[in-house]
CSV table of C-alpha atoms in Angstrom, one decimal:
chain,number,residue,atom,x,y,z
J,997,MET,CA,-58.3,20.1,-36.4
J,998,GLU,CA,-61.2,21.3,-38.7
J,999,LYS,CA,-61.1,23.1,-42.3
J,1000,ALA,CA,-64.2,24.2,-43.2
J,1001,ILE,CA,-65.2,23.6,-46.9
J,1002,MET,CA,-68.8,24.7,-47.9
J,1003,SER,CA,-70.0,27.9,-46.1
J,1004,ASP,CA,-74.4,28.4,-45.6
J,1005,VAL,CA,-74.6,30.5,-49.0
J,1006,ASP,CA,-72.1,27.5,-50.5
J,1007,ILE,CA,-74.7,25.0,-49.6
J,1008,ARG,CA,-77.2,26.9,-50.8
J,1009,ARG,CA,-76.3,27.4,-54.5
J,1010,ALA,CA,-75.4,23.5,-54.6
J,1011,LEU,CA,-78.6,22.3,-53.9
J,1012,VAL,CA,-80.0,25.5,-56.6
J,1013,ARG,CA,-78.2,24.3,-59.0
J,1014,ILE,CA,-78.5,20.2,-57.9
J,1015,ALA,CA,-82.3,21.1,-58.4
J,1016,HIS,CA,-82.0,22.6,-61.6
J,1017,GLU,CA,-79.8,19.3,-63.1
J,1018,ILE,CA,-82.6,17.3,-61.4
J,1019,ILE,CA,-84.9,19.6,-64.2
J,1020,GLU,CA,-82.3,18.6,-66.7
J,1021,CYS,CA,-82.0,15.3,-66.5
J,1022,ASN,CA,-85.4,14.4,-65.5
J,1023,GLU,CA,-87.7,17.3,-68.7
J,1024,GLY,CA,-89.4,18.0,-65.4
J,1025,VAL,CA,-90.8,17.0,-61.9
J,1026,GLU,CA,-93.9,14.7,-62.9
J,1027,ASP,CA,-93.3,11.5,-61.0
J,1028,LEU,CA,-90.5,12.2,-59.2
J,1029,VAL,CA,-90.4,11.6,-55.7
J,1030,LEU,CA,-87.7,12.7,-53.3
J,1031,VAL,CA,-86.4,10.4,-50.4
J,1032,GLY,CA,-83.9,11.6,-47.6
J,1033,LEU,CA,-82.2,9.2,-45.8
J,1034,ARG,CA,-82.2,9.9,-42.1
J,1035,THR,CA,-80.4,12.0,-40.4
J,1036,ARG,CA,-79.4,14.5,-42.6
J,1037,GLY,CA,-80.2,14.0,-45.8
J,1038,VAL,CA,-84.2,14.4,-44.7
J,1039,PRO,CA,-83.6,18.6,-44.4
J,1040,LEU,CA,-82.1,18.5,-47.8
J,1041,ALA,CA,-84.7,16.8,-49.6
J,1042,LYS,CA,-86.9,18.9,-47.6
J,1043,ARG,CA,-85.0,22.0,-49.3
J,1044,LEU,CA,-84.3,20.3,-52.4
J,1045,ALA,CA,-88.2,19.7,-52.7
J,1046,GLN,CA,-89.0,22.8,-51.6
J,1047,ILE,CA,-86.4,24.2,-54.5
J,1048,LEU,CA,-87.7,21.8,-57.2
J,1049,GLY,CA,-91.5,23.3,-56.4
J,1050,GLU,CA,-91.1,26.7,-56.8
J,1051,LEU,CA,-88.7,26.2,-60.2
J,1052,GLU,CA,-91.2,24.5,-61.2
J,1053,HIS,CA,-94.6,25.3,-59.7
J,1054,ALA,CA,-95.4,21.5,-59.1
J,1055,GLN,CA,-95.2,19.7,-55.6
J,1056,VAL,CA,-92.8,16.9,-55.6
J,1057,PRO,CA,-93.6,14.8,-52.7
J,1058,LEU,CA,-91.2,14.2,-50.1
J,1059,GLY,CA,-90.0,10.3,-47.9
J,1060,GLU,CA,-88.0,9.8,-45.2
J,1061,LEU,CA,-85.8,6.6,-45.2
J,1062,ASP,CA,-84.7,4.6,-42.3
J,1063,ILE,CA,-81.9,2.0,-43.4
J,1064,THR,CA,-81.0,0.8,-40.2
J,1065,LEU,CA,-82.2,-3.1,-40.5
J,1066,TYR,CA,-80.6,-2.5,-43.7
J,1067,ARG,CA,-76.9,-2.0,-43.2
J,1068,ASP,CA,-74.8,-4.6,-43.8
J,1069,ASP,CA,-72.4,-3.6,-40.8
J,1070,LEU,CA,-74.9,-4.5,-38.0
J,1071,ASP,CA,-72.6,-7.0,-36.3
J,1072,THR,CA,-69.7,-5.1,-36.6
J,1073,HIS,CA,-70.2,-2.5,-33.5
J,1074,GLY,CA,-71.9,-3.0,-30.9
J,1075,LEU,CA,-74.9,-2.6,-29.7
J,1076,TYR,CA,-77.9,-2.2,-33.3
J,1077,PRO,CA,-78.5,2.1,-33.6
J,1078,SER,CA,-81.5,2.9,-32.4
J,1079,VAL,CA,-84.6,2.5,-34.8
J,1080,ARG,CA,-86.5,5.5,-36.5
J,1081,ARG,CA,-89.4,5.5,-38.5
J,1082,THR,CA,-89.4,5.1,-42.3
J,1083,GLU,CA,-92.3,7.9,-44.2
J,1084,ILE,CA,-92.9,7.4,-47.6
J,1085,PRO,CA,-96.3,9.0,-48.3
J,1086,VAL,CA,-96.8,8.0,-52.1
J,1087,ASN,CA,-97.1,4.7,-54.1
J,1088,ILE,CA,-93.4,4.7,-55.3
J,1089,ALA,CA,-94.0,1.8,-58.0
J,1090,GLY,CA,-93.4,3.3,-61.6
J,1091,LYS,CA,-92.4,6.2,-60.0
J,1092,ARG,CA,-88.6,8.5,-60.4
J,1093,VAL,CA,-86.9,8.2,-57.1
J,1094,ILE,CA,-84.7,10.5,-55.6
J,1095,LEU,CA,-82.1,9.7,-52.6
J,1096,VAL,CA,-80.8,12.1,-51.3
J,1097,ASP,CA,-78.2,12.2,-48.6
J,1098,ASP,CA,-75.6,14.6,-47.0
J,1099,VAL,CA,-72.1,12.4,-48.2
J,1100,LEU,CA,-71.3,9.1,-50.0
J,1101,PHE,CA,-68.2,8.0,-48.5
J,1102,THR,CA,-68.1,4.0,-49.3
J,1103,GLY,CA,-71.4,3.9,-51.1
J,1104,ARG,CA,-73.1,1.0,-48.3
J,1105,SER,CA,-75.4,3.2,-47.4
J,1106,VAL,CA,-77.3,3.9,-50.5
J,1107,ARG,CA,-77.0,-0.4,-51.2
J,1108,ALA,CA,-79.1,-1.1,-48.2
J,1109,ALA,CA,-81.4,2.6,-49.3
J,1110,MET,CA,-81.9,1.1,-52.8
J,1111,ASP,CA,-83.0,-2.4,-51.1
J,1112,ALA,CA,-85.9,-0.7,-49.0
J,1113,VAL,CA,-87.0,1.5,-51.3
J,1114,ILE,CA,-87.6,-1.5,-53.2
J,1115,ASP,CA,-89.4,-3.1,-51.0
J,1116,PHE,CA,-91.8,-0.5,-51.2
J,1117,GLY,CA,-92.1,-1.3,-54.3
J,1118,ARG,CA,-90.9,-0.8,-57.8
J,1119,PRO,CA,-89.1,2.3,-58.7
J,1120,ARG,CA,-89.1,3.1,-62.7
J,1121,CYS,CA,-85.5,4.5,-61.5
J,1122,ILE,CA,-84.1,5.9,-58.8
J,1123,GLN,CA,-81.3,8.0,-59.1
J,1124,LEU,CA,-78.8,9.5,-56.1
J,1125,ALA,CA,-78.0,13.1,-55.1
J,1126,VAL,CA,-75.9,13.9,-52.8
J,1127,LEU,CA,-74.2,18.2,-50.8
J,1128,VAL,CA,-70.4,15.7,-51.0
J,1129,ASP,CA,-68.8,13.7,-52.3
J,1130,ARG,CA,-65.5,12.0,-50.8
J,1131,GLY,CA,-64.6,9.6,-52.5
J,1132,HIS,CA,-63.6,6.0,-51.4
J,1133,ARG,CA,-66.3,4.1,-52.8
J,1134,GLU,CA,-66.3,0.1,-51.7
J,1135,LEU,CA,-69.5,-0.6,-54.2
J,1136,PRO,CA,-70.3,0.4,-57.6
J,1137,ILE,CA,-72.6,3.4,-56.8
J,1138,ARG,CA,-72.1,6.2,-58.5
J,1139,PRO,CA,-73.8,9.6,-57.5
J,1140,ASP,CA,-75.8,11.3,-60.3
J,1141,PHE,CA,-76.5,15.0,-58.7
J,1142,VAL,CA,-73.2,15.9,-56.6
J,1143,GLY,CA,-72.4,19.3,-54.8
J,1144,LYS,CA,-69.2,19.3,-54.6
J,1145,ASN,CA,-66.3,16.7,-54.7
J,1146,VAL,CA,-64.1,16.2,-51.9
J,1147,PRO,CA,-60.7,14.3,-52.2
J,1148,THR,CA,-60.4,13.0,-48.5
J,1149,SER,CA,-58.1,10.7,-47.3
J,1150,ARG,CA,-60.2,7.3,-45.0
J,1151,ASP,CA,-59.3,8.6,-41.7
J,1152,GLU,CA,-60.4,12.3,-42.3
J,1153,GLU,CA,-64.3,12.6,-41.0
J,1154,VAL,CA,-66.0,15.0,-43.4
J,1155,LYS,CA,-69.1,16.7,-41.9
J,1156,VAL,CA,-72.1,18.4,-42.7
J,1157,ARG,CA,-74.1,21.0,-40.1
J,1158,LEU,CA,-77.9,21.8,-41.2
J,1159,VAL,CA,-79.7,24.4,-39.4
J,1160,GLU,CA,-83.1,21.8,-39.2
J,1161,ASN,CA,-80.0,19.6,-37.0
J,1162,ASP,CA,-77.2,21.4,-35.5
J,1163,GLY,CA,-78.1,25.2,-35.7
J,1164,SER,CA,-75.8,26.7,-38.6
J,1165,ASP,CA,-75.8,25.1,-42.5
J,1166,GLU,CA,-71.2,24.5,-42.6
J,1167,VAL,CA,-69.3,21.3,-44.6
J,1168,ILE,CA,-66.2,20.7,-42.3
J,1169,ILE,CA,-63.5,18.8,-43.0
J,1170,ALA,CA,-61.6,17.0,-39.7
J,1171,ARG,CA,-58.7,15.0,-39.1
J,1172,GLY,CA,-60.9,12.2,-37.3
J,1173,THR,CA,-59.6,9.4,-35.4
J,1174,SER,CA,-62.9,7.7,-36.1
J,1175,GLU,CA,-63.5,5.1,-38.2
J,1176,GLY,CA,-66.2,7.1,-41.0
J,1177,CYS,CA,-69.4,4.8,-40.4
J,1178,LEU,CA,-71.3,3.3,-43.2
N,1263,MET,CA,-80.4,-1.6,-24.5
N,1264,ASN,CA,-77.2,-3.3,-23.5
N,1265,ARG,CA,-79.1,-6.3,-22.4
N,1266,LYS,CA,-78.4,-9.9,-22.6
N,1267,ASP,CA,-82.3,-11.1,-21.9
N,1268,VAL,CA,-85.7,-10.4,-21.2
N,1269,LEU,CA,-87.7,-12.3,-18.2
N,1270,ASP,CA,-89.6,-9.3,-16.9
N,1271,LEU,CA,-89.8,-5.6,-16.3
N,1272,ASP,CA,-88.7,-5.5,-12.8
N,1273,ASP,CA,-84.6,-5.0,-14.0
N,1274,PHE,CA,-86.2,-2.5,-17.0
N,1275,SER,CA,-85.3,1.3,-16.9
N,1276,PRO,CA,-88.2,3.4,-17.6
N,1277,GLU,CA,-85.4,4.4,-20.3
N,1278,GLU,CA,-84.8,1.2,-22.7
N,1279,ILE,CA,-88.9,0.7,-21.9
N,1280,GLN,CA,-89.2,4.0,-23.4
N,1281,LEU,CA,-85.8,3.4,-25.8
N,1282,VAL,CA,-88.5,-0.7,-26.4
N,1283,PHE,CA,-91.3,1.3,-27.8
N,1284,GLU,CA,-89.6,4.0,-30.0
N,1285,THR,CA,-88.4,0.9,-32.1
N,1286,ALA,CA,-92.3,-0.3,-32.1
N,1287,ASP,CA,-93.0,2.5,-34.0
N,1288,ALA,CA,-90.3,1.9,-36.6
N,1289,MET,CA,-91.6,-2.0,-36.6
N,1290,LYS,CA,-95.3,-0.9,-36.8
N,1291,GLU,CA,-94.6,0.8,-39.9
N,1292,VAL,CA,-92.4,-2.2,-41.3
N,1293,LEU,CA,-95.8,-4.1,-40.3
N,1294,SER,CA,-97.6,-1.7,-42.7
N,1295,ARG,CA,-95.1,-2.2,-45.5
N,1296,PRO,CA,-97.2,-3.9,-48.1
N,1297,ILE,CA,-93.4,-6.5,-47.8
N,1298,LYS,CA,-93.4,-7.0,-44.1
N,1299,LYS,CA,-89.9,-7.7,-44.2
N,1300,VAL,CA,-86.5,-6.0,-43.0
N,1301,PRO,CA,-83.3,-8.5,-43.3
N,1302,ALA,CA,-81.5,-7.0,-40.2
N,1303,LEU,CA,-81.4,-10.6,-38.3
N,1304,ARG,CA,-80.0,-13.0,-41.4
N,1305,GLY,CA,-78.3,-15.4,-40.3
N,1306,LYS,CA,-79.6,-15.4,-37.1
N,1307,THR,CA,-81.3,-18.1,-35.1
N,1308,VAL,CA,-84.8,-18.1,-33.1
N,1309,VAL,CA,-85.9,-21.2,-31.4
N,1310,ILE,CA,-89.1,-20.9,-30.1
N,1311,LEU,CA,-89.5,-23.1,-27.0
N,1312,PHE,CA,-93.0,-24.0,-25.6
N,1313,TYR,CA,-93.9,-26.3,-22.5
N,1314,GLU,CA,-97.7,-24.4,-22.4
N,1315,THR,CA,-100.3,-24.2,-25.0
N,1316,SER,CA,-100.2,-20.9,-26.6
N,1317,THR,CA,-101.4,-18.9,-30.2
N,1318,ARG,CA,-101.0,-15.0,-30.0
N,1319,THR,CA,-97.8,-15.2,-28.1
N,1320,ARG,CA,-96.0,-18.3,-30.2
N,1321,VAL,CA,-97.8,-16.6,-33.8
N,1322,SER,CA,-97.1,-13.5,-32.6
N,1323,PHE,CA,-93.3,-14.4,-31.6
N,1324,GLU,CA,-92.8,-16.0,-35.0
N,1325,LEU,CA,-93.9,-13.5,-37.3
N,1326,ALA,CA,-92.2,-10.8,-35.5
N,1327,ALA,CA,-88.9,-13.1,-36.2
N,1328,LYS,CA,-89.3,-14.2,-39.2
N,1329,ASN,CA,-91.1,-9.8,-40.2
N,1330,LEU,CA,-87.1,-9.6,-39.2
N,1331,SER,CA,-85.4,-12.4,-41.6
N,1332,ALA,CA,-84.6,-15.0,-39.2
N,1333,ASP,CA,-84.8,-18.6,-38.7
N,1334,VAL,CA,-87.3,-19.6,-36.6
N,1335,VAL,CA,-87.4,-23.2,-34.8
N,1336,ASN,CA,-90.3,-23.9,-33.2
N,1337,ILE,CA,-90.1,-26.8,-30.6
N,1338,THR,CA,-93.1,-27.5,-28.0
N,1339,ALA,CA,-92.4,-30.1,-25.2
N,1340,ALA,CA,-95.1,-32.8,-26.8
N,1341,THR,CA,-92.7,-33.3,-30.1
N,1342,SER,CA,-89.6,-32.9,-28.8
N,1343,ALA,CA,-86.9,-35.2,-26.6
N,1344,VAL,CA,-88.6,-33.6,-23.4
N,1345,ALA,CA,-91.5,-35.6,-24.0
N,1346,LYS,CA,-88.4,-38.7,-23.0
N,1347,GLY,CA,-87.5,-37.0,-20.4
N,1348,GLU,CA,-85.0,-34.7,-20.7
N,1349,SER,CA,-84.2,-32.7,-18.5
N,1350,LEU,CA,-84.5,-29.0,-18.8
N,1351,VAL,CA,-81.1,-27.7,-18.9
N,1352,ASP,CA,-80.3,-30.6,-21.4
N,1353,THR,CA,-82.6,-29.0,-23.9
N,1354,ILE,CA,-81.0,-25.2,-23.6
N,1355,ARG,CA,-77.5,-27.2,-23.9
N,1356,THR,CA,-78.6,-29.1,-26.9
N,1357,LEU,CA,-79.9,-26.3,-28.3
N,1358,GLN,CA,-77.4,-23.2,-27.6
N,1359,ALA,CA,-74.9,-27.4,-29.4
N,1360,LEU,CA,-77.7,-26.7,-33.0
N,1361,GLY,CA,-76.5,-23.0,-32.7
N,1362,ALA,CA,-79.7,-21.2,-31.6
N,1363,ASP,CA,-79.0,-17.6,-31.1
N,1364,MET,CA,-82.5,-16.9,-29.5
N,1365,ILE,CA,-84.3,-18.6,-27.6
N,1366,VAL,CA,-88.1,-17.5,-26.9
N,1367,ILE,CA,-89.3,-19.8,-23.5
N,1368,ARG,CA,-93.1,-20.3,-22.0
N,1369,HIS,CA,-92.7,-23.0,-19.6
N,1370,GLU,CA,-95.5,-23.5,-16.5
N,1371,GLN,CA,-92.7,-23.5,-13.8
N,1372,SER,CA,-92.0,-19.6,-12.6
N,1373,GLY,CA,-88.4,-18.7,-13.2
N,1374,ALA,CA,-87.5,-21.4,-15.9
N,1375,PRO,CA,-86.6,-18.1,-18.4
N,1376,TYR,CA,-84.6,-17.5,-15.6
N,1377,LEU,CA,-82.4,-20.8,-15.5
N,1378,VAL,CA,-81.6,-20.6,-19.2
N,1379,ALA,CA,-80.5,-17.7,-19.2
N,1380,GLN,CA,-77.6,-19.0,-16.4
N,1381,HIS,CA,-76.8,-21.5,-19.5
N,1382,LEU,CA,-77.7,-19.8,-22.7
N,1383,SER,CA,-74.8,-17.8,-24.2
N,1384,GLY,CA,-77.2,-16.4,-26.3
N,1385,SER,CA,-81.1,-14.6,-25.3
N,1386,VAL,CA,-83.6,-15.5,-23.7
N,1387,LEU,CA,-86.8,-13.9,-23.7
N,1388,ASN,CA,-89.2,-15.1,-21.5
N,1389,ALA,CA,-92.4,-15.6,-23.1
N,1390,GLY,CA,-94.5,-16.3,-19.1
N,1391,ASP,CA,-93.2,-18.6,-17.4
N,1392,GLY,CA,-95.7,-19.6,-14.6
N,1393,TRP,CA,-98.0,-16.9,-12.2
N,1394,HIS,CA,-94.4,-15.2,-12.6
N,1395,ALA,CA,-93.9,-13.0,-15.2
N,1396,HIS,CA,-95.0,-12.1,-19.1
N,1397,PRO,CA,-93.2,-9.1,-20.3
N,1398,THR,CA,-93.6,-9.2,-23.6
N,1399,GLN,CA,-97.4,-9.1,-22.6
N,1400,ALA,CA,-97.3,-5.9,-20.4
N,1401,LEU,CA,-94.6,-3.9,-22.9
N,1402,LEU,CA,-97.8,-4.6,-25.5
N,1403,ASP,CA,-100.2,-3.6,-23.2
N,1404,MET,CA,-97.9,-0.6,-22.0
N,1405,TYR,CA,-97.4,0.6,-25.9
N,1406,THR,CA,-101.2,-0.3,-26.9
N,1407,MET,CA,-102.1,2.8,-23.8
N,1408,ARG,CA,-100.0,4.9,-25.2
N,1409,GLU,CA,-100.9,4.3,-28.8
N,1410,LYS,CA,-104.2,5.0,-27.4
N,1411,LEU,CA,-103.8,7.3,-24.8
N,1412,GLY,CA,-100.9,9.4,-25.7
N,1413,ARG,CA,-99.4,8.4,-23.0
N,1414,VAL,CA,-98.9,6.0,-19.6
N,1415,ALA,CA,-97.5,8.3,-17.1
N,1416,ASP,CA,-100.5,9.3,-14.5
N,1417,LEU,CA,-102.8,7.1,-16.4
N,1418,SER,CA,-105.1,5.0,-13.7
N,1419,VAL,CA,-105.0,1.8,-14.6
N,1420,VAL,CA,-107.4,-1.5,-13.2
N,1421,ILE,CA,-106.8,-4.9,-14.0
N,1422,VAL,CA,-109.3,-6.6,-12.5
N,1423,GLY,CA,-110.1,-10.8,-12.2
N,1424,ASP,CA,-107.5,-13.5,-10.8
N,1425,ILE,CA,-104.6,-11.6,-10.0
N,1426,LEU,CA,-103.3,-14.5,-7.6
N,1427,HIS,CA,-102.0,-16.5,-10.8
N,1428,SER,CA,-102.0,-13.7,-13.1
N,1429,ARG,CA,-97.9,-13.3,-14.7
N,1430,VAL,CA,-99.9,-10.7,-17.0
N,1431,ALA,CA,-100.8,-8.5,-13.7
N,1432,ARG,CA,-97.0,-8.9,-12.1
N,1433,SER,CA,-95.9,-8.0,-15.4
N,1434,ASN,CA,-97.5,-5.1,-15.6
N,1435,VAL,CA,-97.0,-4.0,-12.2
N,1436,TRP,CA,-93.8,-3.8,-13.1
N,1437,GLY,CA,-94.0,-2.3,-16.1
N,1438,LEU,CA,-96.5,0.4,-15.3
N,1439,SER,CA,-95.5,2.0,-12.1
N,1440,LYS,CA,-92.2,2.1,-13.8
N,1441,MET,CA,-93.7,4.4,-16.2
N,1442,GLY,CA,-95.7,6.2,-13.6
N,1443,ALA,CA,-99.4,4.7,-14.2
N,1444,ARG,CA,-101.2,4.7,-11.1
N,1445,VAL,CA,-102.5,0.5,-10.9
N,1446,THR,CA,-105.3,-0.2,-9.4
N,1447,LEU,CA,-106.1,-5.0,-8.9
N,1448,CYS,CA,-109.5,-6.4,-8.4
N,1449,GLY,CA,-110.3,-9.4,-7.9
N,1450,PRO,CA,-111.4,-12.0,-5.0
N,1451,PRO,CA,-110.0,-12.0,-1.9
N,1452,THR,CA,-108.8,-15.0,-2.4
N,1453,LEU,CA,-107.4,-14.3,-5.3
N,1454,MET,CA,-105.2,-11.4,-4.7
N,1455,PRO,CA,-101.7,-12.4,-3.5
N,1456,MET,CA,-101.2,-11.2,-0.1
N,1457,LEU,CA,-99.5,-8.5,-1.0
N,1458,GLU,CA,-100.0,-6.4,3.0
N,1459,LYS,CA,-98.5,-9.2,4.9
N,1460,ARG,CA,-95.2,-9.0,3.3
N,1461,GLY,CA,-94.7,-4.8,4.1
N,1462,SER,CA,-90.8,-5.7,4.4
N,1463,ILE,CA,-90.8,-5.2,0.7
N,1464,SER,CA,-90.3,-2.1,0.6
N,1465,ASP,CA,-89.0,-2.2,-3.0
N,1466,LEU,CA,-92.0,-3.6,-4.5
N,1467,PRO,CA,-94.4,-1.2,-7.3
N,1468,GLU,CA,-97.2,0.3,-4.5
N,1469,VAL,CA,-100.3,-0.6,-6.2
N,1470,ARG,CA,-104.0,0.5,-5.1
N,1471,VAL,CA,-106.0,-3.3,-3.5
N,1472,GLU,CA,-109.7,-2.9,-4.2
N,1473,TYR,CA,-112.2,-5.9,-4.2
N,1474,ASP,CA,-115.2,-4.0,-5.1
N,1475,ILE,CA,-115.7,-3.8,-8.6
N,1476,ASP,CA,-117.2,-0.3,-8.6
N,1477,ARG,CA,-115.6,1.7,-6.3
N,1478,ALA,CA,-112.0,0.6,-8.8
N,1479,LEU,CA,-113.9,1.1,-11.5
N,1480,ASP,CA,-114.4,5.0,-10.8
N,1481,GLY,CA,-112.9,6.9,-13.4
N,1482,ALA,CA,-110.2,4.4,-14.4
N,1483,ASP,CA,-108.2,5.3,-17.8
N,1484,VAL,CA,-107.7,2.1,-18.8
N,1485,VAL,CA,-110.2,-1.7,-17.5
N,1486,MET,CA,-108.0,-4.5,-18.4
N,1487,GLY,CA,-109.2,-7.9,-17.5
N,1488,LEU,CA,-107.5,-11.3,-17.3
N,1489,ARG,CA,-109.0,-14.6,-18.0
N,1490,ILE,CA,-110.0,-16.5,-15.4
N,1491,GLN,CA,-107.7,-19.4,-15.4
N,1492,LYS,CA,-109.9,-23.2,-15.3
N,1493,GLU,CA,-106.3,-25.5,-15.2
N,1494,ARG,CA,-105.8,-23.0,-12.4
N,1495,GLN,CA,-108.8,-23.2,-9.8
N,1496,ASP,CA,-108.7,-26.6,-8.5
N,1497,GLY,CA,-107.9,-25.4,-4.7
N,1498,GLY,CA,-111.7,-24.1,-4.2
N,1499,LEU,CA,-110.3,-20.9,-4.3
N,1500,LEU,CA,-113.6,-19.7,-5.8
N,1501,PRO,CA,-116.9,-20.6,-4.5
N,1502,SER,CA,-118.1,-20.7,-8.7
N,1503,LEU,CA,-117.7,-19.3,-11.1
N,1504,ARG,CA,-121.5,-18.2,-11.0
N,1505,GLU,CA,-120.7,-15.9,-8.3
N,1506,TYR,CA,-117.5,-14.3,-10.2
N,1507,VAL,CA,-119.9,-13.2,-12.7
N,1508,GLN,CA,-122.0,-12.0,-10.6
N,1509,LEU,CA,-119.2,-9.8,-8.8
N,1510,TYR,CA,-116.5,-9.0,-11.0
N,1511,GLN,CA,-117.7,-10.0,-14.9
N,1512,LEU,CA,-116.8,-6.7,-16.3
N,1513,THR,CA,-120.1,-5.2,-18.0
N,1514,GLN,CA,-121.1,-2.3,-20.1
N,1515,GLU,CA,-122.5,-0.7,-16.6
N,1516,ARG,CA,-119.1,-2.0,-14.9
N,1517,ILE,CA,-116.7,0.1,-18.0
N,1518,ALA,CA,-119.7,2.9,-17.6
N,1519,ARG,CA,-118.7,4.2,-14.2
N,1520,ALA,CA,-114.9,4.5,-16.1
N,1521,LYS,CA,-113.7,7.8,-17.6
N,1522,PRO,CA,-115.7,8.4,-20.7
N,1523,GLY,CA,-113.7,6.8,-23.9
N,1524,ALA,CA,-111.3,4.3,-21.4
N,1525,LEU,CA,-109.7,1.3,-22.8
N,1526,VAL,CA,-110.9,-1.6,-22.2
N,1527,MET,CA,-108.0,-4.8,-22.7
N,1528,HIS,CA,-108.0,-8.3,-22.7
N,1529,PRO,CA,-104.8,-10.3,-22.3
N,1530,GLY,CA,-106.3,-12.9,-24.4
N,1531,PRO,CA,-107.4,-15.8,-24.7
N,1532,MET,CA,-111.3,-15.0,-23.0
N,1533,ASN,CA,-113.0,-16.8,-22.0
N,1534,GLU,CA,-116.5,-14.8,-23.1
N,1535,GLY,CA,-118.8,-14.2,-21.0
N,1536,ILE,CA,-116.8,-15.3,-18.0
N,1537,GLU,CA,-114.5,-12.4,-16.8
N,1538,ILE,CA,-115.8,-10.0,-19.7
N,1539,ALA,CA,-119.6,-10.1,-21.6
N,1540,PRO,CA,-119.7,-10.3,-25.2
N,1541,ASP,CA,-120.7,-7.2,-25.4
N,1542,VAL,CA,-117.3,-5.7,-23.9
N,1543,ALA,CA,-115.1,-7.5,-25.4
N,1544,ARG,CA,-116.7,-6.2,-28.8
N,1545,CYS,CA,-117.8,-2.3,-27.6
N,1546,SER,CA,-115.5,0.9,-29.2
N,1547,GLN,CA,-113.6,1.3,-26.5
N,1548,SER,CA,-112.2,-2.4,-27.2
N,1549,VAL,CA,-108.6,-2.2,-27.7
N,1550,ILE,CA,-108.3,-6.3,-27.6
N,1551,GLU,CA,-107.6,-6.7,-31.5
N,1552,ASP,CA,-104.7,-3.6,-30.7
N,1553,GLN,CA,-103.4,-5.0,-28.2
N,1554,VAL,CA,-102.1,-8.0,-30.4
N,1555,SER,CA,-101.3,-6.6,-34.3
N,1556,ASN,CA,-99.1,-3.9,-31.4
N,1557,GLY,CA,-97.2,-7.4,-29.7
N,1558,VAL,CA,-96.0,-8.3,-33.0
N,1559,ALA,CA,-94.1,-4.7,-32.9
N,1560,ILE,CA,-93.4,-5.6,-29.7
N,1561,ARG,CA,-91.3,-8.0,-29.8
N,1562,MET,CA,-89.7,-7.6,-33.3
N,1563,ALA,CA,-88.3,-4.5,-31.2
N,1564,LEU,CA,-87.3,-6.3,-28.5
N,1565,LEU,CA,-85.2,-9.3,-31.2
N,1566,TYR,CA,-83.8,-6.2,-32.4
N,1567,LEU,CA,-82.4,-4.7,-29.8
N,1568,LEU,CA,-82.0,-8.1,-28.0
N,1569,ALA,CA,-79.6,-9.4,-31.3
N,1570,GLY,CA,-77.1,-6.2,-30.3
N,1571,TYR,CA,-75.7,-7.6,-27.7
N,1572,LYS,CA,-72.5,-8.6,-27.8
N,1573,GLY,CA,-71.7,-9.5,-24.0
N,1574,HIS,CA,-70.0,-7.2,-22.0
N,1575,GLN,CA,-69.5,-3.8,-23.3
N,1576,LEU,CA,-67.7,-1.1,-22.4
């Protein structure tokens, strides 16, 4: 059973609002670096960068982060997942890094992402923007910018589909049997 | 990659080799960072067990394991109980009891890593066994070709030198032919394995054998020199090194017969002035140092991919 909880319009509006909140919270976009978590955080970060650029007439640097090598559950599943390149195009020391991901669940991938980012330098701060917060945190992590809070049960699955990866924009909630991944 | 060991490339599929390359791309990015260390193999113990001398392969494996945060133990035969006569199998059992998760082995006997793999529940990486195989070298060679020329498929690769004693050549023949490259082996007839006489073995990859170096190099994309292994030349297979130099040394004139921009490779260590002229080793076409740095990324990729193996899986 699947239920749509965000449409393409909802996603766009949420991103525009998040962009405004980012600007308000950081008093502009100076020193910001957006870092998308692979896979679906990357296109979301690109879209946010574009909106921020239009609003503030400035280009916000954009990075892509693969957290696989920092995961804490490598030994709990089967074969290790494939690793892709991380690309952080600027020196992040002293910058305000905003991590961007599609769904915030246990918080473990954000923990991994923070460890990875800190290996690239000492940012002034790290903030977190997510399209959906579905609860069930297992670590003391909270998002700074949220598209939509969605109460879920653990056995449900929140799927974010994006044009760039899946051909269309929507967020659906499914009663799944599979464990949510990290 | 669902495998326990890396013993040679004969049992690799092209898809697996491609996965190793893509993983190595990610590892190469890690190597470009200010902090070249990721926590993926924290808590794993990698034993590097070398029964033969080595600089680059041993250091390369050690750095690869350390960059992935594994704990590394180095053992050389001369400084271990091997010198007291302990058998290979007993050494492996001991290392297993001490908690080795993976063993990287170099041994002068062809096939030794296969014996080790039978007695170790963890993974075995062959870092060179006798004349037989050196799979990580072949992978880093192909990875360097892919990086510099954009592909491995359809490349014309000429391997020149002592093919008979060369585990590098053997593993490259397997890997390159699986990836769709055309391989030419070139060297003195006494240093060439008897390929033609074993025509009944039809599952061996197809290679061209050429004894004349000028003909061999015509139109090559990659020229790979092999070390003349002085320690394996006791049998009088070469009349003299001087004759070898005259007939087979990689010189600027000979390299000029290959395609413009062809890569010059060598697995090292080099005998400069014997199999390769010093100016060729350092020419702009030479990627010999890139091979060395790519070796770390390839070995990180293999250690990472093997660490995920957990016995028989669905």
